[in-house]
Structures are given as C-alpha cells and as structure tokens.
CSV table of C-alpha atoms in Angstrom, one decimal:
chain,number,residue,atom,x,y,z
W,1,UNK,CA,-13.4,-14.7,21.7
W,2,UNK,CA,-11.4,-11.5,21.4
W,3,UNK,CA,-13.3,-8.4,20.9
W,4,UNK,CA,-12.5,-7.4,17.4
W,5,UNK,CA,-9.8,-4.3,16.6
W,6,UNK,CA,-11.8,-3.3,13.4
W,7,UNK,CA,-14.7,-1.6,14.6
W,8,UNK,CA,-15.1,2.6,14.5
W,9,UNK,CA,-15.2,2.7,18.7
W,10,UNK,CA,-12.3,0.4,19.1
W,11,UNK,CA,-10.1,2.1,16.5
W,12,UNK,CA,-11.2,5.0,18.7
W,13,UNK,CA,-10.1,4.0,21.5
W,14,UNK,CA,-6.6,2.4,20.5
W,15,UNK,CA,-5.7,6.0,18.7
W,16,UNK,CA,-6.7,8.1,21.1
W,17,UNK,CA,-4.4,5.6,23.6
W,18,UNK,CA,-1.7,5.8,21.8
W,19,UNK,CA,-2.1,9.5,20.6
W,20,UNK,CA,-1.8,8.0,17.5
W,21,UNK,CA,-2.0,10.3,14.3
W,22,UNK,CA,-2.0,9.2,10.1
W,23,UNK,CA,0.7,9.8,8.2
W,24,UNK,CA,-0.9,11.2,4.9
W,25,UNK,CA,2.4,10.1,2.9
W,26,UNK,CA,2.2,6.3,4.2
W,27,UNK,CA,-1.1,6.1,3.1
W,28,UNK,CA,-2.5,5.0,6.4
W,29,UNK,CA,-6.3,4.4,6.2
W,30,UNK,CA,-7.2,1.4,8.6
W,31,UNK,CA,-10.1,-1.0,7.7
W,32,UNK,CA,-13.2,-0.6,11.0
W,33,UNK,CA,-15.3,-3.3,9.4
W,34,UNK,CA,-14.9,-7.2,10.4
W,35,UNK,CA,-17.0,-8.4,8.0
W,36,UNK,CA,-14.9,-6.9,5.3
W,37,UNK,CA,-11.7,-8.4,6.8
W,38,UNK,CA,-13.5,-11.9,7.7
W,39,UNK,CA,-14.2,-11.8,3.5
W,40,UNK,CA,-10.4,-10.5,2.5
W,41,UNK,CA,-9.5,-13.8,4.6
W,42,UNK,CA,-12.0,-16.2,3.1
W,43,UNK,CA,-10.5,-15.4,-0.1
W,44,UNK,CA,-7.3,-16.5,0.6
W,45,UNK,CA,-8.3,-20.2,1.9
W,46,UNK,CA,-6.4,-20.5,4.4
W,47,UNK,CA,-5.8,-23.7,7.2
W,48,UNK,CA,-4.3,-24.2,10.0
W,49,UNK,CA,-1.3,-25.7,8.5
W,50,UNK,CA,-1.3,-21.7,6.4
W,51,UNK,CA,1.3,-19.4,6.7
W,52,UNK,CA,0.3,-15.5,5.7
W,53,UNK,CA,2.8,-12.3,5.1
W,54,UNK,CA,0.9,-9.2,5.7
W,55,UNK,CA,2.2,-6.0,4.7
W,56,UNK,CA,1.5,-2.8,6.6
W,57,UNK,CA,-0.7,-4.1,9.9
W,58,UNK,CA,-1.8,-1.1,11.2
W,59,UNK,CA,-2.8,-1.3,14.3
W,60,UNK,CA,-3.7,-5.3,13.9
W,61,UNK,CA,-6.9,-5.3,12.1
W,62,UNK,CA,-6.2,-8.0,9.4
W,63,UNK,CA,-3.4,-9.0,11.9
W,64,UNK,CA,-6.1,-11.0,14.2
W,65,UNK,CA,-7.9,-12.4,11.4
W,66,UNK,CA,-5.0,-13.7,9.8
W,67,UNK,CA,-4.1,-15.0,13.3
W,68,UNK,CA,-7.4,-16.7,13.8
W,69,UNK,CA,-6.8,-18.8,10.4
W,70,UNK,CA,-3.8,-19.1,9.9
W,71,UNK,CA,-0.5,-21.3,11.7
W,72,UNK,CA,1.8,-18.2,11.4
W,73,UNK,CA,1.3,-14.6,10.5
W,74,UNK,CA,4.7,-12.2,9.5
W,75,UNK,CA,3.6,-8.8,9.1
W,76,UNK,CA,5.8,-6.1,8.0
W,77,UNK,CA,5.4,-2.6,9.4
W,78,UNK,CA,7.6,0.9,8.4
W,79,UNK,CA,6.2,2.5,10.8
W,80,UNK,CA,7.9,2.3,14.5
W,81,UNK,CA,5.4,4.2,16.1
W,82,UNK,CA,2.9,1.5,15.5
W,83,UNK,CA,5.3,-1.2,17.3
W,84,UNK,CA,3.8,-0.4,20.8
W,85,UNK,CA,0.6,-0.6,19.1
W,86,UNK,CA,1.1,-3.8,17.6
W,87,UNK,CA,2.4,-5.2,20.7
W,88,UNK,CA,-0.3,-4.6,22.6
W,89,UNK,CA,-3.7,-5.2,20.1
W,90,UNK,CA,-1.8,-8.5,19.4
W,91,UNK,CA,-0.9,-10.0,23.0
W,92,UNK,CA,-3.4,-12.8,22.6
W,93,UNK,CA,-1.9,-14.4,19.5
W,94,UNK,CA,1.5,-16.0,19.8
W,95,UNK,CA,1.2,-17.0,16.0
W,96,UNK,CA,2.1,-13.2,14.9
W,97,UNK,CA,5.9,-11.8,14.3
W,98,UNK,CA,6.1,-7.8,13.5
W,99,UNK,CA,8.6,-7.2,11.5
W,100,UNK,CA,10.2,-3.7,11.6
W,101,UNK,CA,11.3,-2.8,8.0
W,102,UNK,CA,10.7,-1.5,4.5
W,103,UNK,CA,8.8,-4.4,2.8
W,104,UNK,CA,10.7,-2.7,-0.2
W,105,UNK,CA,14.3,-3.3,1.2
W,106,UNK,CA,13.7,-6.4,3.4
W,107,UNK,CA,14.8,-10.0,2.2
W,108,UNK,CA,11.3,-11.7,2.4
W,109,UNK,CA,13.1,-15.1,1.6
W,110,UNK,CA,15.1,-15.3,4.3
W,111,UNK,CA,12.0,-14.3,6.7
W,112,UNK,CA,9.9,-17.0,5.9
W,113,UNK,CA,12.8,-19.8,5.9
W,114,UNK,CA,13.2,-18.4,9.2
W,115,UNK,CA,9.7,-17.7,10.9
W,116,UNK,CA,8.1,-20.3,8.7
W,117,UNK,CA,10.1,-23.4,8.5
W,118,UNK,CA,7.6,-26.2,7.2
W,119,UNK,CA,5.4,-24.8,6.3
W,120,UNK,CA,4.3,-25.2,2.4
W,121,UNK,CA,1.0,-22.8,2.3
W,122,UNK,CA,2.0,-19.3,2.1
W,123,UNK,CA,-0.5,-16.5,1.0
W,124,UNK,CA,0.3,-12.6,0.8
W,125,UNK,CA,-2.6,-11.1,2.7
W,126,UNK,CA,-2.5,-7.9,3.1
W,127,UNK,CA,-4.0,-3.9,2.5
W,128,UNK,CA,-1.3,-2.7,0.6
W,129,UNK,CA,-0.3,0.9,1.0
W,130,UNK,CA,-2.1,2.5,-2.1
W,131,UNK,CA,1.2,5.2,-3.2
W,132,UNK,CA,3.4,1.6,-3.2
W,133,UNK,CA,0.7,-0.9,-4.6
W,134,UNK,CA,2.9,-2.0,-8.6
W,135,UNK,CA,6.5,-1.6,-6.8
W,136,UNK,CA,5.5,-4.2,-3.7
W,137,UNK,CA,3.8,-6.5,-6.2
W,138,UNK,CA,6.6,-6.6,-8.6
W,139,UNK,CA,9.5,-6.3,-6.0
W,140,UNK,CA,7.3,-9.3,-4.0
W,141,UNK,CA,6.7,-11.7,-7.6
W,142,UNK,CA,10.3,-11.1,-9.0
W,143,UNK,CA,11.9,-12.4,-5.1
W,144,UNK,CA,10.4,-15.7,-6.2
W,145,UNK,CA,9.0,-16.3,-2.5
W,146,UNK,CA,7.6,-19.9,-1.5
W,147,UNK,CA,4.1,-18.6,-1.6
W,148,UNK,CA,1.1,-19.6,-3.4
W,149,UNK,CA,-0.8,-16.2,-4.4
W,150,UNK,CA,-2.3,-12.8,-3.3
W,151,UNK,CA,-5.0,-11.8,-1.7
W,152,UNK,CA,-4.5,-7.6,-1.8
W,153,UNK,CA,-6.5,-4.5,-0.9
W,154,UNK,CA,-5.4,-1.5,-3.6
W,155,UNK,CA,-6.8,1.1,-5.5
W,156,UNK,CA,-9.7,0.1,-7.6
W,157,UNK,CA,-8.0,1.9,-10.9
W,158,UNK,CA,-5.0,-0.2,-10.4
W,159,UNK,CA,-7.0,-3.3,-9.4
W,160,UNK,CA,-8.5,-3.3,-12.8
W,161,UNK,CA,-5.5,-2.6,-14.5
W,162,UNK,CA,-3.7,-5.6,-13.1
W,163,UNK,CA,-6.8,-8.1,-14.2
W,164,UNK,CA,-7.6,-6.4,-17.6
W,165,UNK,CA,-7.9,-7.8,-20.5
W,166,UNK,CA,-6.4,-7.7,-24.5
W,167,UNK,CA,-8.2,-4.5,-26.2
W,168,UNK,CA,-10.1,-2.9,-23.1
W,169,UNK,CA,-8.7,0.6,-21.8
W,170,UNK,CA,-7.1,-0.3,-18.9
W,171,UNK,CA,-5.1,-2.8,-20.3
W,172,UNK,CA,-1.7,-2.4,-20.3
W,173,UNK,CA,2.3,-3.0,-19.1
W,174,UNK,CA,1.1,-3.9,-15.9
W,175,UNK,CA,-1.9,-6.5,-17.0
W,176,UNK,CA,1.1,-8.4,-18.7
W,177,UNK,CA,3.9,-7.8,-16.2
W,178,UNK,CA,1.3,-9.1,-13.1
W,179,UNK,CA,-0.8,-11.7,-15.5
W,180,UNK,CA,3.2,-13.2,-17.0
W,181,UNK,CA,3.3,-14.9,-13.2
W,182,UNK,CA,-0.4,-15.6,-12.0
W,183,UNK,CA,-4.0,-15.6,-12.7
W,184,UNK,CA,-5.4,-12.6,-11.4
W,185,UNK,CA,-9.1,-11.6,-10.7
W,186,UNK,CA,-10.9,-9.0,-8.6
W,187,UNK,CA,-12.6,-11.0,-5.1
W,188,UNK,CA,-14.4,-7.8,-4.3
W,189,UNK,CA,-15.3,-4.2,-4.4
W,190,UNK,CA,-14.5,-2.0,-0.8
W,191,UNK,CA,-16.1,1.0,0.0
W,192,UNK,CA,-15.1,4.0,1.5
W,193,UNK,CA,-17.0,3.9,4.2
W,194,UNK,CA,-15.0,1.0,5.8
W,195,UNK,CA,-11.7,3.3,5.9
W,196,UNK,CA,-10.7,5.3,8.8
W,197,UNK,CA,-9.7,8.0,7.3
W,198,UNK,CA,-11.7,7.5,4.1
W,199,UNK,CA,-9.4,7.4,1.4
W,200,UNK,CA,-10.6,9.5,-1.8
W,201,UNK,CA,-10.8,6.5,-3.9
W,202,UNK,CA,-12.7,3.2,-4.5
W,203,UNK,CA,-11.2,-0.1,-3.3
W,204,UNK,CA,-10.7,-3.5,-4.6
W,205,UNK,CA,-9.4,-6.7,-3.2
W,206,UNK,CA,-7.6,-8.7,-6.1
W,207,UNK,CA,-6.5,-12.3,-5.8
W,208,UNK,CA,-3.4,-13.5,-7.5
W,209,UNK,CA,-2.5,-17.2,-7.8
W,210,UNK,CA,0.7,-18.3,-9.0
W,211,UNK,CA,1.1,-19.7,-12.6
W,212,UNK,CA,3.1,-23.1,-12.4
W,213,UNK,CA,4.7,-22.3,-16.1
W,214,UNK,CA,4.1,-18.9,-16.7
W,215,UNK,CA,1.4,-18.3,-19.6
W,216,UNK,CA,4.3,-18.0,-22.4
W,217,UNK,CA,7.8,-18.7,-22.5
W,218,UNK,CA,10.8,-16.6,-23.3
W,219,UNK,CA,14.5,-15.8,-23.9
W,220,UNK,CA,14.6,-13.0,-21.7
W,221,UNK,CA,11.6,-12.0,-19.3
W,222,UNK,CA,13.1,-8.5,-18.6
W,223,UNK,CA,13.4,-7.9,-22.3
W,224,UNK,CA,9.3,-9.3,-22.4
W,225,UNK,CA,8.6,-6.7,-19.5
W,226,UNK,CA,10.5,-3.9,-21.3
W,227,UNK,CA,9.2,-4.3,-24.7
W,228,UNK,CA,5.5,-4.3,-23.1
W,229,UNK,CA,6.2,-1.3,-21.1
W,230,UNK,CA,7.8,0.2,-25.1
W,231,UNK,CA,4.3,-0.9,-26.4
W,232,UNK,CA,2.8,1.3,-24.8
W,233,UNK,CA,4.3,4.3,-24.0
W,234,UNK,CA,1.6,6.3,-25.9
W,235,UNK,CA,-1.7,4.4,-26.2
W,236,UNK,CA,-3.0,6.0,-29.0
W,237,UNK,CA,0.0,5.2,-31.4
W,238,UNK,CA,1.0,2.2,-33.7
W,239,UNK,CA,3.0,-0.6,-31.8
W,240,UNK,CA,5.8,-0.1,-34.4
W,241,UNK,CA,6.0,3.4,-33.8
W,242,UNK,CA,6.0,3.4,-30.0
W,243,UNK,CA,8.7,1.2,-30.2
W,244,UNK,CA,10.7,3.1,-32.2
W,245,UNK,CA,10.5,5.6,-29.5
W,246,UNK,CA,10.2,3.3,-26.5
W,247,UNK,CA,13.4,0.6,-27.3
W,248,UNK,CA,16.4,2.1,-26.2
W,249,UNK,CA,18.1,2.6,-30.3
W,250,UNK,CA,14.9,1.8,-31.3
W,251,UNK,CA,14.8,4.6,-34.1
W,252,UNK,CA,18.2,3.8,-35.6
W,253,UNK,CA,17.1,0.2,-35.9
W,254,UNK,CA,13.5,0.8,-37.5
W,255,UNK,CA,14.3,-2.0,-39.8
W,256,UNK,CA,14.9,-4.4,-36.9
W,257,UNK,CA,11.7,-3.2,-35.9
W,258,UNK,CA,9.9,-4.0,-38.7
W,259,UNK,CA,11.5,-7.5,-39.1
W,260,UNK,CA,10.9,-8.5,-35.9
W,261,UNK,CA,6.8,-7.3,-36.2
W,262,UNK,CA,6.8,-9.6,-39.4
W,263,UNK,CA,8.5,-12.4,-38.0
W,264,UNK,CA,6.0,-12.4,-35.0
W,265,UNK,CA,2.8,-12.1,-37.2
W,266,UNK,CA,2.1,-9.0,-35.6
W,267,UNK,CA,0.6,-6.0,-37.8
W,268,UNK,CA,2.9,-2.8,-37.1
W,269,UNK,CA,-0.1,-1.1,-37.4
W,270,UNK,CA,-1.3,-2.6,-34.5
W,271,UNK,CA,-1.7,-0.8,-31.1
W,272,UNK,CA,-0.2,-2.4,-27.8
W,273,UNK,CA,-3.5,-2.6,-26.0
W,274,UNK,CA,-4.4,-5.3,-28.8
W,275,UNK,CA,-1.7,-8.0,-28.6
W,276,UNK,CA,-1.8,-10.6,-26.3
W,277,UNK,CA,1.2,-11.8,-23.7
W,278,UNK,CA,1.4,-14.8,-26.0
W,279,UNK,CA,2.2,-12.2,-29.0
W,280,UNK,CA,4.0,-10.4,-26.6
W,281,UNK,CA,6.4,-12.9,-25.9
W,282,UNK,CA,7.1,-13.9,-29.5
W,283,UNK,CA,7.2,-10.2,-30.2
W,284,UNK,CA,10.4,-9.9,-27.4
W,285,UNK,CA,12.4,-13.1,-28.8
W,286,UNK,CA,12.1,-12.1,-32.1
W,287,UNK,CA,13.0,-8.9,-31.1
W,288,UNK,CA,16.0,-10.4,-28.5
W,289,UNK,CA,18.7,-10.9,-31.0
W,290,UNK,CA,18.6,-7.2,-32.2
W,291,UNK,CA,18.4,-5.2,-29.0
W,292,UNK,CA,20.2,-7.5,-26.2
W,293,UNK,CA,23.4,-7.6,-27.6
W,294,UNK,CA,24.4,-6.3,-23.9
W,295,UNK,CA,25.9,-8.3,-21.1
C-alpha cells in the first residue's frame, strides 16, 4: 500500500519539493486528511467497473483514492504548474489521465467517449474550486454527460442553497436550477482544519443523483430557469412584482403577468421562496406564450 498524499507531513514535503505556492484566486486549499477523502469516496459508490471525473486534483489527494476505487479516473487541472506534480504523486496508478484545461471551456463529452469507452458508471468526484462551484455545476448538468451524479466538496452556504427546500431562507434560483435535474442532499459537514491553507469558510460535501424525468416537465427549461432566477430577484417582494421587474418587458406586459399567475393557481402575492418547481414549471409555460415570442 501507497503511503497516502493527504497527510499535513506529506503535503509538506511534496510543496516544499516542488517549491510549490497557492494561488489565492484559484482557490487552492488541498484536503491533509484520508479519512475525510476515504468518506467523500464512500459516498459516491463506486466499483471497479466505475469511472470518476475529478475536477481540480491538486496535488493527487482525492486522485489516489479515486484510483484505488475506481476503473478509470480523468481529472481536470488549470493549473500547469501542478502537471509535474501530478506526474509524479500519481506514478503508481496507470488508471489516472490529467487533463490540462479549463473544466469551464473543455468538451467533457468527448473526454469520457475517449478515456472511458465502456464504461456505463460515471460519478463527478471532486473538491470543487469554491469561486467556480454554481458555473461548473451548471456548465457540467446542462453538457448532458453519461454520468450518474455528484459527489462535491463546496462552500457550506452554497451547499445548502443547492439542497434547500420550498419556504426556508436559503432557498432559491439555484435549489430549482440544481434540484430540476437530480436529487440533491448534503453527505457531510468538512471542517477547516482538514484544509491546507484553511479556507475562511465551512465545508460541505453534497451528493447529486441524476433525475431519470426531471421532477416537472416543460415547454422551455431555459425559460423555467429564467423565470426562477425573475422570482427572485428581491426576496422580500411579491412574485408578481419581481417579475415585473425581473422578465425582460415584464412591466409593459403586467397583464400577461397577472394572467399567467391566475392561470397557474399561483397567488401574485406570493413570494418566490414559497412556490414549488412543480408551480414553477406551470408558472413558465403559462407564462411561455407571452414572453418567448423570440427565435
């Protein structure tokens, strides 16, 4: 067995190797605990006949447990001085590929047909970089990759954000936007203490599965997106007077508005953080016709 990368003295000791410093604005904080990454890995239920696309490695802590479980790890990685890195903590797996890119620019599909082919079992496992968490998510769920869920480190704010529920605070655009294509939950609670550096927030790992049929159907799921994001552009106001504000002509077609809201059974005195995405989604098609008039 491998001596494990996540612990405070190896960290160490690959850093000060590689004269290796964080860069504050890719939010680089690398996990030194195994047990925390041995749990992260449980989650995701892995086999040997698994596949798993990490994003942002690091220096291979997640990497080799991912390796251990899985048939084939892809892990993409911004950062080219961590290439040498990479190479090196990962020489005794030949189940790993580094990929150099932008997780945001690369073509994810075309990866896995190519450094997966077979394989049916595909997980996201990964500590996501905390100042990119919603945009890799969403840019990740809208490529429609072969995979079967998420199991992701983020900021414990946006963690619960993403798993909230109808009429609690931190529900909102997001809840729907994540919850419209799988069940999400929170696996576990990180501390600080397991970062090096400590990050100045709390931690969550979140699990996502993959709705077969998404939870309600639509004419248009941008429109569903964008009307949720409309709901609630102020919290505090009226759901037919943040979208007034928050459809694009929304207050020159108030009485759309207010058609629509009756249509859908909805109270226009109602705030967003009430309705649910089935309310949401009859709220958008009724409100379709009206406001997507546009090729």
């Amino acid at each position: 067995m491998y001596k494990d990368i996540a612990t405070p003295i190896r960290t160490k000791e690959i850093l000060e190797k590689y004269g290796f410093s964080f860069k504050k604005s890719l939010g680089q904080n690398f996990l030194i605990d195994p047990n925390i990454l041995r749990n992260i890995v449980s989650h995701a239920h892995l086999t040997e006949n698994s596949g798993a696309i990490e994003v942002g490695p690091g220096i291979g802590a997640l990497t080799e447990h991912l390796a251990r479980e899985a048939q084939k790890v892809v892990s993409f990685e911004i950062d080219q001085r961590l290439l040498p890195v990479l190479e090196d903590t990962l020489s005794p797996y030949d189940n790993v590929t580094i990929v150099h890119s932008d997780i945001l620019k690369a073509d994810v599909v075309k990866v896995i047909e190519q450094e997966m082919p077979g394989i049916d079992d595909i997980m996201v496992v990964a500590n996501l970089p905390y100042y990119v968490t919603t945009p890799i998510l969403m840019k990740l769920l809208n490529d429609r990759l072969p995979i079967r869920g998420f199991v992701v480190m983020m900021q414990k704010e946006v963690a619960d954000r993403i798993t909230a529920q109808p009429g609690t605070k931190a529900y909102g655009s997001l809840s729907i936007a994540i919850q419209y294509y799988c069940t999400a939950e929170i696996a576990m609670i990180v501390p600080k203490t397991v970062f090096m550096p400590q990050p100045n927030v709390d931690s969550a790992v979140i699990r996502l599965i993959k709705h077969d049929t998404p939870p309600v159907q639509v004419i248009d799921e941008d429109f569903l997106f964008e009307v949720s994001r409309a709901s609630f552009a102020q919290r505090r106001k009226t759901i037919f007077n943040n979208l007034q504000t928050g459809l694009v002509n929304g207050k020159q077609n108030k009485e759309w508005i207010v058609k629509a809201l009756e249509e859908a059974g909805i109270d226009p005195t109602r705030r967003g953080e009430t309705l649910s995405i089935q309310e949401f989604g009859k709220l958008a098609d009724c409100l379709h016709p009206h406001f997507c008039v546009r090729q």
